CSV table of C-alpha atoms and ligand atoms in Angstrom, one decimal:
chain,number,residue,atom,x,y,z
A,1,MET,CA,0.0,0.2,0.0
A,2,ILE,CA,2.5,2.5,0.8
A,3,SER,CA,4.2,1.9,-2.8
A,4,ILE,CA,0.7,2.8,-4.5
A,5,TYR,CA,-0.5,5.6,-2.3
A,6,GLY,CA,2.7,6.8,-0.4
A,7,ARG,CA,3.6,6.4,3.7
A,8,PRO,CA,1.6,9.4,5.2
A,9,LEU,CA,-1.8,8.6,3.0
A,10,THR,CA,-1.4,4.7,4.2
A,11,LEU,CA,-0.8,5.6,7.3
A,12,GLN,CA,-3.6,8.1,7.5
A,13,ALA,CA,-5.9,5.2,6.6
A,14,LEU,CA,-4.7,2.6,8.8
A,15,ARG,CA,-5.8,5.1,11.1
A,16,ALA,CA,-8.9,5.3,9.9
A,17,ALA,CA,-10.0,1.9,9.8
A,18,LEU,CA,-8.9,1.5,13.3
A,19,ASP,CA,-10.7,4.4,15.0
A,20,ASP,CA,-13.7,2.6,12.9
A,21,TYR,CA,-13.3,-0.6,14.5
A,22,ARG,CA,-12.4,0.7,18.3
A,23,GLU,CA,-15.8,2.8,17.7
A,24,LYS,CA,-17.5,-0.8,16.7
A,25,ILE,CA,-16.2,-2.1,19.9
A,26,LEU,CA,-17.1,0.6,21.9
A,27,SER,CA,-20.6,0.7,21.1
A,28,GLY,CA,-20.9,-3.5,21.3
A,29,GLU,CA,-21.5,-3.8,17.8
A,30,LEU,CA,-18.1,-6.0,17.6
A,31,ALA,CA,-17.5,-8.3,20.5
A,32,ARG,CA,-13.6,-8.6,19.6
A,33,PRO,CA,-10.7,-6.9,18.0
A,34,PRO,CA,-10.9,-7.9,13.9
A,35,ALA,CA,-8.2,-10.2,12.4
A,36,ASP,CA,-5.0,-7.7,10.9
A,37,GLU,CA,-6.5,-8.9,7.1
A,38,LYS,CA,-9.5,-7.1,7.8
A,39,ILE,CA,-7.9,-4.0,8.9
A,40,LEU,CA,-6.0,-4.1,5.9
A,41,SER,CA,-8.6,-4.7,4.1
A,42,LYS,CA,-10.4,-1.7,5.0
A,43,SER,CA,-7.6,0.8,5.2
A,44,ALA,CA,-7.5,-0.8,1.5
A,45,GLU,CA,-11.0,1.0,0.5
A,46,PHE,CA,-10.4,3.9,2.3
A,47,LEU,CA,-7.4,4.6,0.2
A,48,ASP,CA,-9.2,3.7,-2.8
A,49,ASP,CA,-12.2,5.5,-2.0
A,50,LEU,CA,-9.8,8.8,-1.5
A,51,VAL,CA,-8.1,8.4,-4.7
A,52,SER,CA,-10.5,7.8,-6.8
A,53,PRO,CA,-11.8,10.4,-8.5
A,54,THR,CA,-15.1,11.8,-8.0
A,55,LEU,CA,-15.9,13.0,-11.6
A,56,PHE,CA,-16.0,10.2,-14.1
A,57,PRO,CA,-17.8,8.9,-17.5
A,58,VAL,CA,-21.6,7.3,-17.3
A,59,ILE,CA,-23.5,5.9,-20.0
A,60,ASN,CA,-26.9,8.0,-20.9
A,61,ALA,CA,-29.3,6.0,-21.5
A,62,THR,CA,-32.1,8.3,-20.6
A,63,GLY,CA,-32.8,10.0,-24.2
A,64,ILE,CA,-32.1,13.0,-22.9
A,65,ILE,CA,-29.4,14.5,-25.4
A,66,VAL,CA,-28.4,17.8,-23.3
A,67,HIS,CA,-28.7,16.0,-20.1
A,68,THR,CA,-27.3,19.1,-17.6
A,69,ASN,CA,-27.0,16.8,-14.7
A,70,LEU,CA,-24.8,14.5,-16.9
A,71,GLY,CA,-22.5,16.9,-18.5
A,72,ARG,CA,-24.7,18.4,-21.5
A,73,ALA,CA,-22.6,17.9,-25.1
A,74,PRO,CA,-20.9,15.5,-25.6
A,75,LEU,CA,-17.6,17.2,-28.2
A,76,SER,CA,-17.1,15.9,-31.5
A,77,GLN,CA,-13.6,14.3,-32.3
A,78,HIS,CA,-12.2,17.5,-33.8
A,79,ALA,CA,-13.0,19.2,-30.6
A,80,LEU,CA,-11.8,16.7,-28.5
A,81,SER,CA,-8.6,16.5,-30.9
A,82,ALA,CA,-8.3,20.6,-30.5
A,83,LEU,CA,-8.9,20.6,-26.7
A,84,GLN,CA,-6.0,18.0,-25.9
A,85,ASP,CA,-3.7,20.5,-28.7
A,86,ALA,CA,-4.3,23.3,-27.0
A,87,ALA,CA,-3.6,21.7,-23.4
A,88,LYS,CA,-0.5,20.0,-24.1
A,89,GLY,CA,1.6,22.6,-25.1
A,90,TYR,CA,2.1,26.6,-25.9
A,91,SER,CA,-0.6,28.2,-27.9
A,92,ASN,CA,-0.6,31.7,-29.6
A,93,LEU,CA,-3.5,32.2,-26.8
A,94,GLU,CA,-2.8,35.9,-26.5
A,95,PHE,CA,0.1,36.2,-29.2
A,96,ASP,CA,0.1,38.1,-32.4
A,97,ILE,CA,2.1,35.9,-34.7
A,98,ALA,CA,2.2,38.2,-37.9
A,99,ALA,CA,2.9,41.5,-35.3
A,100,GLY,CA,5.1,39.0,-33.1
A,101,LYS,CA,3.6,41.1,-29.7
A,102,ARG,CA,1.3,40.5,-27.9
A,103,GLY,CA,-2.4,39.9,-29.0
A,104,SER,CA,-5.9,39.4,-28.0
A,105,ARG,CA,-7.8,36.0,-26.5
A,106,LEU,CA,-10.8,37.9,-27.9
A,107,ASN,CA,-10.1,37.7,-31.1
A,108,HIS,CA,-9.8,33.5,-31.7
A,109,ALA,CA,-13.7,32.6,-32.9
A,110,GLN,CA,-14.6,36.1,-33.4
A,111,LYS,CA,-14.2,35.7,-37.3
A,112,LEU,CA,-16.0,32.2,-37.3
A,113,LEU,CA,-18.7,33.4,-34.9
A,114,ARG,CA,-18.9,36.9,-37.7
A,115,GLN,CA,-19.3,34.3,-40.5
A,116,LEU,CA,-21.8,32.4,-38.6
A,117,SER,CA,-24.4,34.9,-37.3
A,118,GLY,CA,-24.1,37.6,-39.7
A,119,ALA,CA,-23.0,39.7,-36.7
A,120,GLU,CA,-20.3,42.3,-36.5
A,121,ASP,CA,-18.9,41.4,-33.7
A,122,ALA,CA,-19.1,39.0,-30.7
A,123,ILE,CA,-17.2,37.8,-27.1
A,124,ILE,CA,-16.8,34.2,-25.6
A,125,VAL,CA,-17.4,33.8,-21.5
A,126,ASN,CA,-17.3,31.2,-19.3
A,127,ASN,CA,-20.8,30.3,-19.9
A,128,ASN,CA,-24.2,32.3,-20.6
A,129,ALA,CA,-24.9,32.9,-17.2
A,130,SER,CA,-22.0,34.9,-16.9
A,131,ALA,CA,-22.7,36.3,-20.3
A,132,VAL,CA,-26.5,37.7,-19.3
A,133,LEU,CA,-24.6,38.9,-16.2
A,134,LEU,CA,-21.8,41.0,-18.2
A,135,MET,CA,-24.3,42.5,-21.1
A,136,LEU,CA,-26.4,43.4,-17.9
A,137,SER,CA,-23.8,44.8,-15.9
A,138,ALA,CA,-21.8,46.3,-18.9
A,139,LEU,CA,-25.2,48.1,-20.4
A,140,CYS,CA,-27.6,48.3,-18.1
A,141,LYS,CA,-26.1,49.4,-14.6
A,142,GLU,CA,-28.1,51.8,-12.3
A,143,ARG,CA,-30.2,52.2,-15.4
A,144,GLU,CA,-33.8,50.3,-16.2
A,145,VAL,CA,-34.3,47.1,-18.0
A,146,ILE,CA,-38.0,46.3,-19.5
A,147,ILE,CA,-39.0,42.8,-19.4
A,148,SER,CA,-42.3,41.0,-19.8
A,149,ARG,CA,-43.4,39.3,-16.6
A,150,GLY,CA,-43.6,35.9,-18.1
A,151,GLN,CA,-39.8,35.6,-19.0
A,152,LEU,CA,-39.2,36.1,-15.5
A,153,VAL,CA,-38.3,32.6,-15.1
A,154,GLU,CA,-36.0,30.4,-13.0
A,155,ILE,CA,-33.5,28.4,-15.5
A,156,GLY,CA,-32.3,25.7,-12.9
A,157,GLY,CA,-29.1,25.7,-10.8
A,158,GLY,CA,-30.2,28.4,-9.1
A,159,PHE,CA,-30.0,31.6,-12.5
A,160,ARG,CA,-33.2,33.5,-12.0
A,161,ILE,CA,-33.8,36.3,-14.5
A,162,PRO,CA,-34.7,38.8,-11.7
A,163,ASP,CA,-31.8,37.8,-9.5
A,164,VAL,CA,-29.3,38.2,-12.1
A,165,MET,CA,-30.5,41.4,-12.8
A,166,ALA,CA,-30.5,43.0,-9.2
A,167,GLN,CA,-26.8,41.6,-8.9
A,168,SER,CA,-25.6,43.1,-12.1
A,169,GLY,CA,-27.3,47.1,-10.8
A,170,ALA,CA,-30.0,47.0,-13.5
A,171,HIS,CA,-33.4,48.2,-12.3
A,172,LEU,CA,-36.1,45.4,-13.1
A,173,VAL,CA,-39.2,46.7,-15.1
A,174,GLU,CA,-40.9,44.1,-15.2
A,175,VAL,CA,-44.4,44.8,-17.8
A,176,GLY,CA,-47.3,42.5,-18.7
A,177,THR,CA,-48.7,39.2,-17.3
A,178,THR,CA,-47.5,36.0,-16.7
A,179,ASN,CA,-49.5,35.0,-19.9
A,180,ARG,CA,-50.1,38.2,-22.0
A,181,THR,CA,-47.6,40.8,-22.8
A,182,HIS,CA,-48.3,43.1,-25.3
A,183,LEU,CA,-46.1,45.7,-27.3
A,184,TYR,CA,-47.7,49.1,-25.6
A,185,ASP,CA,-46.5,47.4,-22.3
A,186,TYR,CA,-43.1,48.1,-23.2
A,187,GLU,CA,-43.8,51.0,-24.6
A,188,ASN,CA,-45.6,52.6,-21.8
A,189,ARG,CA,-42.5,52.2,-19.5
A,190,ILE,CA,-39.8,53.9,-22.1
A,191,ASN,CA,-38.4,56.7,-20.5
A,192,GLU,CA,-35.1,58.3,-20.5
A,193,ASN,CA,-33.7,56.2,-18.2
A,194,THR,CA,-34.7,53.1,-19.5
A,195,ALA,CA,-31.3,51.3,-20.5
A,196,ALA,CA,-32.8,48.3,-22.6
A,197,ILE,CA,-35.4,45.6,-23.4
A,198,MET,CA,-34.7,42.4,-22.7
A,199,VAL,CA,-35.9,39.0,-24.0
A,200,ALA,CA,-35.3,35.8,-22.0
A,201,HIS,CA,-36.1,32.4,-23.5
A,202,PRO,CA,-38.2,31.0,-20.9
A,203,SER,CA,-35.8,28.0,-20.9
A,204,ASN,CA,-37.7,24.7,-19.9
A,205,PHE,CA,-41.0,25.9,-19.1
A,206,ARG,CA,-43.6,27.1,-21.4
A,207,VAL,CA,-47.0,29.2,-20.9
A,208,ILE,CA,-49.6,27.6,-23.3
A,209,GLY,CA,-53.2,28.4,-23.8
A,210,PHE,CA,-54.3,32.0,-23.8
A,211,THR,CA,-51.1,33.5,-24.2
A,212,ALA,CA,-49.5,36.8,-26.3
A,213,GLU,CA,-46.4,38.0,-26.9
A,214,PRO,CA,-44.7,40.7,-28.8
A,215,SER,CA,-42.5,39.0,-32.1
A,216,ILE,CA,-38.8,40.1,-31.6
A,217,GLU,CA,-39.4,42.2,-34.9
A,218,GLN,CA,-41.9,44.2,-33.2
A,219,LEU,CA,-39.8,44.6,-29.6
A,220,ALA,CA,-36.5,45.2,-32.2
A,221,GLN,CA,-38.3,47.9,-34.0
A,222,LEU,CA,-39.7,49.6,-30.8
A,223,ALA,CA,-36.1,49.4,-29.3
A,224,LEU,CA,-34.8,51.1,-32.3
A,225,LYS,CA,-37.5,54.0,-32.1
A,226,HIS,CA,-36.5,54.6,-28.7
A,227,ASN,CA,-33.0,54.1,-29.1
A,228,ILE,CA,-32.3,51.3,-27.1
A,229,PRO,CA,-30.7,48.2,-27.1
A,230,LEU,CA,-32.7,44.6,-27.8
A,231,LEU,CA,-30.9,41.9,-25.8
A,232,PHE,CA,-32.0,38.6,-26.2
A,233,ASP,CA,-30.7,35.6,-23.7
A,234,GLN,CA,-31.7,32.5,-25.7
A,235,GLY,CA,-30.3,30.0,-23.2
A,236,SER,CA,-29.7,27.1,-26.0
A,237,GLY,CA,-28.8,29.1,-29.1
A,238,SER,CA,-28.7,27.3,-32.5
A,239,PHE,CA,-27.4,28.1,-35.9
A,240,LEU,CA,-29.5,25.5,-37.4
A,241,ASP,CA,-33.1,25.1,-37.6
A,242,VAL,CA,-34.6,21.9,-35.4
A,243,THR,CA,-38.0,22.0,-37.7
A,244,PRO,CA,-37.1,19.2,-40.0
A,245,TYR,CA,-36.8,17.4,-37.0
A,246,SER,CA,-40.2,17.8,-36.3
A,247,LEU,CA,-39.2,19.8,-33.2
A,248,ASP,CA,-41.1,23.1,-32.2
A,249,TYR,CA,-39.6,26.3,-34.1
A,250,GLU,CA,-37.3,28.5,-32.7
A,251,PRO,CA,-35.5,31.1,-33.8
A,252,THR,CA,-31.8,30.4,-35.0
A,253,VAL,CA,-29.0,33.2,-33.5
A,254,GLN,CA,-28.9,34.2,-37.3
A,255,GLU,CA,-32.3,34.8,-37.6
A,256,GLY,CA,-32.7,36.5,-34.0
A,257,LEU,CA,-30.3,39.5,-35.3
A,258,GLN,CA,-31.5,39.5,-38.3
A,259,ALA,CA,-35.0,40.4,-36.4
A,260,GLY,CA,-33.3,43.0,-35.1
A,261,VAL,CA,-31.9,42.0,-31.9
A,262,ASP,CA,-28.7,44.2,-31.1
A,263,LEU,CA,-26.7,41.5,-28.7
A,264,ILE,CA,-27.9,37.3,-28.5
A,265,ALA,CA,-26.5,35.4,-25.9
A,266,PHE,CA,-26.6,31.7,-25.9
A,267,SER,CA,-24.5,28.9,-24.5
A,268,GLY,CA,-21.7,26.6,-26.0
A,269,ASP,CA,-22.7,23.2,-25.1
A,270,LYS,CA,-26.5,23.1,-25.3
A,271,LEU,CA,-27.6,23.1,-28.9
A,272,LEU,CA,-24.4,24.0,-30.1
A,273,GLY,CA,-23.0,21.1,-29.1
A,274,GLY,CA,-20.0,22.2,-28.0
A,275,PRO,CA,-17.7,22.8,-24.8
A,276,GLN,CA,-18.9,25.5,-21.7
A,277,ALA,CA,-19.5,28.5,-23.0
A,278,GLY,CA,-20.9,31.8,-22.8
A,279,ILE,CA,-21.1,33.3,-26.6
A,280,ILE,CA,-22.9,37.2,-27.6
A,281,CYS,CA,-22.9,37.9,-30.9
A,282,GLY,CA,-24.4,41.3,-32.6
A,283,LYS,CA,-23.4,45.3,-32.5
A,284,GLU,CA,-19.8,45.9,-32.7
A,285,HIS,CA,-20.3,49.2,-30.2
A,286,LEU,CA,-22.1,47.2,-27.6
A,287,ILE,CA,-19.5,44.3,-27.5
A,288,GLY,CA,-16.7,46.7,-27.4
A,289,LYS,CA,-18.6,48.1,-24.4
A,290,LEU,CA,-18.6,44.2,-23.0
A,291,LYS,CA,-15.0,43.9,-23.6
A,292,ARG,CA,-13.8,46.7,-21.6
A,293,HIS,CA,-15.9,46.0,-18.8
A,294,PRO,CA,-13.7,44.1,-15.5
A,295,PHE,CA,-16.3,41.3,-16.0
A,296,ALA,CA,-15.3,40.0,-19.0
A,297,ARG,CA,-11.7,39.7,-17.6
A,298,ALA,CA,-12.9,37.8,-14.6
A,299,MET,CA,-15.5,35.6,-16.8
A,300,ARG,CA,-12.9,35.0,-19.3
A,301,ALA,CA,-12.9,31.4,-21.5
A,302,ASP,CA,-9.7,29.4,-21.2
A,303,LYS,CA,-8.0,28.0,-24.3
A,304,LEU,CA,-9.5,24.9,-23.4
A,305,CYS,CA,-12.8,26.5,-24.6
A,306,LEU,CA,-12.0,28.4,-26.9
A,307,ALA,CA,-10.0,25.7,-28.9
A,308,ALA,CA,-13.1,23.2,-28.8
A,309,LEU,CA,-15.3,26.2,-29.5
A,310,ILE,CA,-13.5,26.8,-32.6
A,311,ALA,CA,-13.4,23.2,-33.6
A,312,THR,CA,-16.9,23.2,-33.1
A,313,LEU,CA,-18.0,26.7,-35.0
A,314,THR,CA,-15.6,25.1,-37.8
A,315,HIS,CA,-18.3,22.2,-38.5
A,316,TYR,CA,-20.7,24.4,-39.0
A,317,LEU,CA,-19.0,26.7,-41.4
A,318,LYS,CA,-18.5,23.1,-43.0
A,319,GLU,CA,-22.0,22.6,-43.1
A,320,GLU,CA,-21.0,19.2,-41.2
A,321,PRO,CA,-22.7,19.5,-38.1
A,322,LEU,CA,-25.4,17.0,-38.5
A,323,GLN,CA,-22.0,14.3,-39.4
A,324,LYS,CA,-19.6,15.6,-37.0
A,325,ILE,CA,-21.2,17.2,-33.6
A,326,PRO,CA,-22.8,14.5,-31.5
A,327,VAL,CA,-25.7,16.5,-30.2
A,328,TRP,CA,-26.8,16.8,-34.0
A,329,GLN,CA,-26.4,13.5,-34.4
A,330,MET,CA,-28.2,11.8,-32.0
A,331,ILE,CA,-31.2,15.1,-32.7
A,332,ALA,CA,-31.2,13.6,-36.7
A,333,GLN,CA,-30.6,10.0,-35.8
A,334,PRO,CA,-33.2,8.6,-38.1
A,335,LEU,CA,-36.2,6.3,-36.1
A,336,SER,CA,-35.6,3.4,-38.3
A,337,SER,CA,-31.2,3.2,-37.3
A,338,ILE,CA,-32.4,3.7,-33.3
A,339,THR,CA,-35.0,1.0,-33.9
A,340,GLN,CA,-32.2,-1.3,-35.6
A,341,THR,CA,-30.0,-0.7,-32.5
A,342,ALA,CA,-33.1,-1.5,-30.2
A,343,GLU,CA,-33.1,-4.9,-31.9
A,344,LYS,CA,-29.7,-6.0,-31.7
A,345,TRP,CA,-29.9,-5.1,-27.7
A,346,GLN,CA,-32.9,-7.1,-27.8
A,347,ARG,CA,-31.5,-10.0,-29.4
A,348,THR,CA,-27.9,-9.5,-27.3
A,349,LEU,CA,-29.9,-9.7,-24.0
A,350,GLN,CA,-32.2,-12.6,-25.2
A,351,ALA,CA,-28.8,-14.6,-26.2
A,352,ASN,CA,-28.5,-14.2,-22.3
A,353,LEU,CA,-31.3,-15.4,-21.1
A,354,ILE,CA,-32.5,-11.6,-20.3
A,355,HIS,CA,-36.6,-10.7,-20.8
A,356,VAL,CA,-36.8,-7.1,-22.7
A,357,GLU,CA,-39.2,-5.6,-25.1
A,358,ILE,CA,-39.0,-2.8,-27.0
A,359,ILE,CA,-41.5,-0.1,-26.6
A,360,ASN,CA,-42.2,3.3,-28.6
A,361,GLY,CA,-41.6,6.8,-26.8
A,362,ARG,CA,-40.0,10.0,-27.0
A,363,SER,CA,-36.7,11.5,-26.5
A,364,ARG,CA,-36.1,14.9,-25.6
A,365,VAL,CA,-33.6,17.8,-26.3
A,366,GLY,CA,-32.8,18.7,-22.9
A,367,GLY,CA,-31.0,21.6,-21.4
A,368,GLY,CA,-33.7,23.5,-21.2
A,369,SER,CA,-34.3,23.9,-25.0
A,370,LEU,CA,-37.3,23.2,-26.9
A,371,PRO,CA,-39.7,22.5,-23.4
A,372,GLY,CA,-42.7,20.1,-24.7
A,373,SER,CA,-41.1,19.3,-28.2
A,374,SER,CA,-39.7,15.6,-28.5
A,375,LEU,CA,-38.6,13.2,-31.0
A,376,PRO,CA,-40.1,9.6,-31.1
A,377,THR,CA,-37.6,6.5,-30.2
A,378,LYS,CA,-37.7,3.2,-29.3
A,379,LEU,CA,-36.8,2.4,-25.5
A,380,VAL,CA,-35.4,-1.0,-24.9
A,381,ALA,CA,-37.6,-2.1,-21.4
A,382,ILE,CA,-35.8,-4.8,-19.3
A,383,MET,CA,-38.6,-6.6,-17.3
A,384,THR,CA,-37.9,-7.1,-13.6
A,385,THR,CA,-40.0,-6.8,-10.7
A,386,ASP,CA,-38.2,-4.2,-8.9
A,387,ALA,CA,-37.3,-1.5,-11.3
A,388,GLN,CA,-35.7,0.9,-9.0
A,389,ARG,CA,-33.2,-2.4,-7.7
A,390,LEU,CA,-32.2,-2.8,-10.9
A,391,SER,CA,-31.9,1.0,-12.0
A,392,LYS,CA,-29.5,0.9,-8.5
A,393,ALA,CA,-27.3,-1.9,-9.8
A,394,LEU,CA,-27.1,-0.3,-13.0
A,395,ARG,CA,-26.2,3.1,-11.5
A,396,HIS,CA,-23.1,1.0,-9.6
A,397,ALA,CA,-21.7,-0.3,-12.8
A,398,SER,CA,-18.5,0.1,-13.6
A,399,VAL,CA,-19.4,2.7,-15.8
A,400,PRO,CA,-22.6,3.6,-14.2
A,401,ILE,CA,-25.6,3.1,-16.5
A,402,ILE,CA,-28.4,6.2,-16.2
A,403,GLY,CA,-31.9,4.8,-17.6
A,404,ARG,CA,-35.2,5.8,-17.0
A,405,ILE,CA,-38.0,4.7,-15.0
A,406,GLN,CA,-41.6,4.5,-16.3
A,407,ASP,CA,-44.6,2.1,-15.2
A,408,ASP,CA,-42.4,0.4,-12.9
A,409,LYS,CA,-40.4,-0.5,-15.9
A,410,LEU,CA,-36.6,0.0,-16.6
A,411,LEU,CA,-35.9,1.8,-20.2
A,412,LEU,CA,-33.0,2.6,-21.9
A,413,ASP,CA,-32.9,5.1,-24.7
A,414,PRO,CA,-30.8,3.7,-27.4
A,415,ARG,CA,-30.6,7.4,-29.2
A,416,THR,CA,-27.8,8.6,-26.4
A,417,VAL,CA,-25.9,5.7,-26.1
A,418,LEU,CA,-22.6,6.7,-27.8
A,419,PRO,CA,-20.8,3.9,-30.3
A,420,ASP,CA,-18.3,4.0,-28.6
A,421,GLN,CA,-19.3,2.9,-25.3
A,422,GLU,CA,-21.9,0.5,-26.5
A,423,GLU,CA,-19.4,-2.7,-26.0
A,424,ASP,CA,-19.2,-2.1,-22.9
A,425,PHE,CA,-22.4,-0.9,-22.2
A,426,LEU,CA,-24.4,-4.6,-23.0
A,427,ASN,CA,-21.6,-7.0,-21.4
A,428,SER,CA,-21.5,-4.8,-18.1
A,429,LEU,CA,-26.1,-4.5,-18.7
A,430,ILE,CA,-25.7,-8.2,-19.1
A,431,GLY,CA,-23.2,-9.0,-16.7
A,432,ILE,CA,-25.9,-7.1,-13.8
A,433,CYS,CA,-28.9,-8.5,-15.4
A,434,LYS,CA,-27.9,-11.9,-15.4
A,435,ASN,CA,-27.8,-12.1,-11.3
A,436,TYR,CA,-31.6,-10.3,-11.5
A,437,ASP,CA,-35.3,-12.2,-11.6
B,1,LIG,C1,-29.1,27.7,-20.0
B,1,LIG,C2,-30.0,29.4,-20.0
B,1,LIG,C3,-28.9,30.0,-19.1
B,1,LIG,C4,-27.5,29.7,-18.4
B,1,LIG,O1,-26.8,29.6,-19.2
B,1,LIG,P1,-25.3,28.7,-18.9
B,1,LIG,O2,-24.4,28.0,-20.8
B,1,LIG,O3,-26.2,27.2,-18.2
B,1,LIG,O4,-24.7,29.5,-18.0
B,1,LIG,C5,-28.9,31.6,-19.2
B,1,LIG,N1,-30.5,31.4,-19.9
B,1,LIG,C6,-31.4,30.6,-20.6
B,1,LIG,C7,-32.5,31.5,-21.2
B,1,LIG,C8,-30.8,29.1,-20.6
B,1,LIG,O5,-31.8,28.5,-21.2
C-alpha cells in the first residue's frame, strides 16, 4: 500500500480503519478485535475511496440529449483533438504571430462567429449565465431594463432572471402579465432612464393557452425607435433550424440578429454542441463596451474552451454538424436506425436469457431547450419486478448506466448511448441483469 499511495496516506488510512473498529467495539457492535487482514482491507477501501476521482464517465441511456446532470454536450472528435493540442503545449492564445507581440484572446473565434451569425462582433465568456450578467452589468447598471413578466423565470441551478438582474445593478421593470404581454406594455414604460429591453427565453418552461408576446421584430422596431438596445438571452442558441426534426420552431441565432436583436447571448454546450461557454453576438459598439468591462476579464473563457469551441464552430461553417457534432447526430438520427440498435440490443440480451421488450417512446433535446417538444424513439424495456433496485444496480456498474423508470419498467434509450460506449454498455448490462430475477 505504501508503494502505491505513499506512507502518509497509508498511515492515515490505517488509523481511520483502526478508529472505525475501535468505535464498533466500544459500542458493542463488535465483540472482539478484527483480524489483521480485515484492518488492512478496510484501510485499502479508505485509500481507494480517497484517490478515486469523483468525476467520471457514465452511460446516458435516458434519451435526454443535452442532459444537464450528465454533463450536457459530448464533444466532436475534432473538438476533442483541438482541446488536447491546446492543453498539451503552448499556443498563440494571446500572441499576435504576424506582429510578434501581445495579442488578444478575444480575437479567437470572432471571424467564425461573425461569418456564422452575421453579427458585427462577438465575445466569448465562461457560460451563458455570465454572458447575461456581463451584458446587464456593462450596459444597464443603475438604469432600467424592461422585461415581460412571462419571462421572469428560473432556469435551474439557481439562475433566476430577476436575481441576475439585481446582481448586475440594473433595475428590473416588469411589464405585462404571466401569460399575456403586449407591445404597448413595453412602450408605456420606456423613459429617459431605460437602458434596454430584454427578452429571455423561458428555457424549460412554457406558457400555453391564452397567451401573447410581441414578436422579436416588433420589439426590435420599438427599441430602435427609442434608441435603446434589444438584448436577447436565448439560452440554447442554435445555428441550425430544428423544425426538420419535427421539433417546435425556435429562431436561430442568425434569425434573431436579422430580426433586429442588438445582442444575443447563448450557451456553447447546449444545442450548439460544443464546450461550456457563453457566446454573445451583435453590434460592434455594444460588444466593445462588454470587452472593456472588468467582468470580461473575470469571466474570460480559457484556452481549452476556445480550442474546442473553434473546432465546433468550424463544423457549422463546413456544413457538417449533422455528421460531426454528437448533439446533432443524435437529434438527426432517424427512427429506423434507432430501431435497428434497439433490436440488436434485444437480440444480444435475449441470447443471454434476459427478457426485454421494445416499446415506443420519446427522446428529449433537454438543456432547457425546446420544452414540450420531443423526438420519437424506441426504448428497450428490461422486464423486472423491481425497477428501482435494477436501476440502482445499473448506476453502480463500473461505468454507471443511467436509464429511466416509467410504469415500473426500466427503460433504455439507444439514441443517447454513444457508439463507442455500446459494447461496454451491453456487457455490463448483461453482467448485472443476469444476477436478477
Ligand atoms: C441555460 C440558460 C442559461 C444559462 O446558461 P449556462 O450556459 O448554463 O450558464 C441562461 N439563460 C437561458 C434562457 C438558458 O436556457
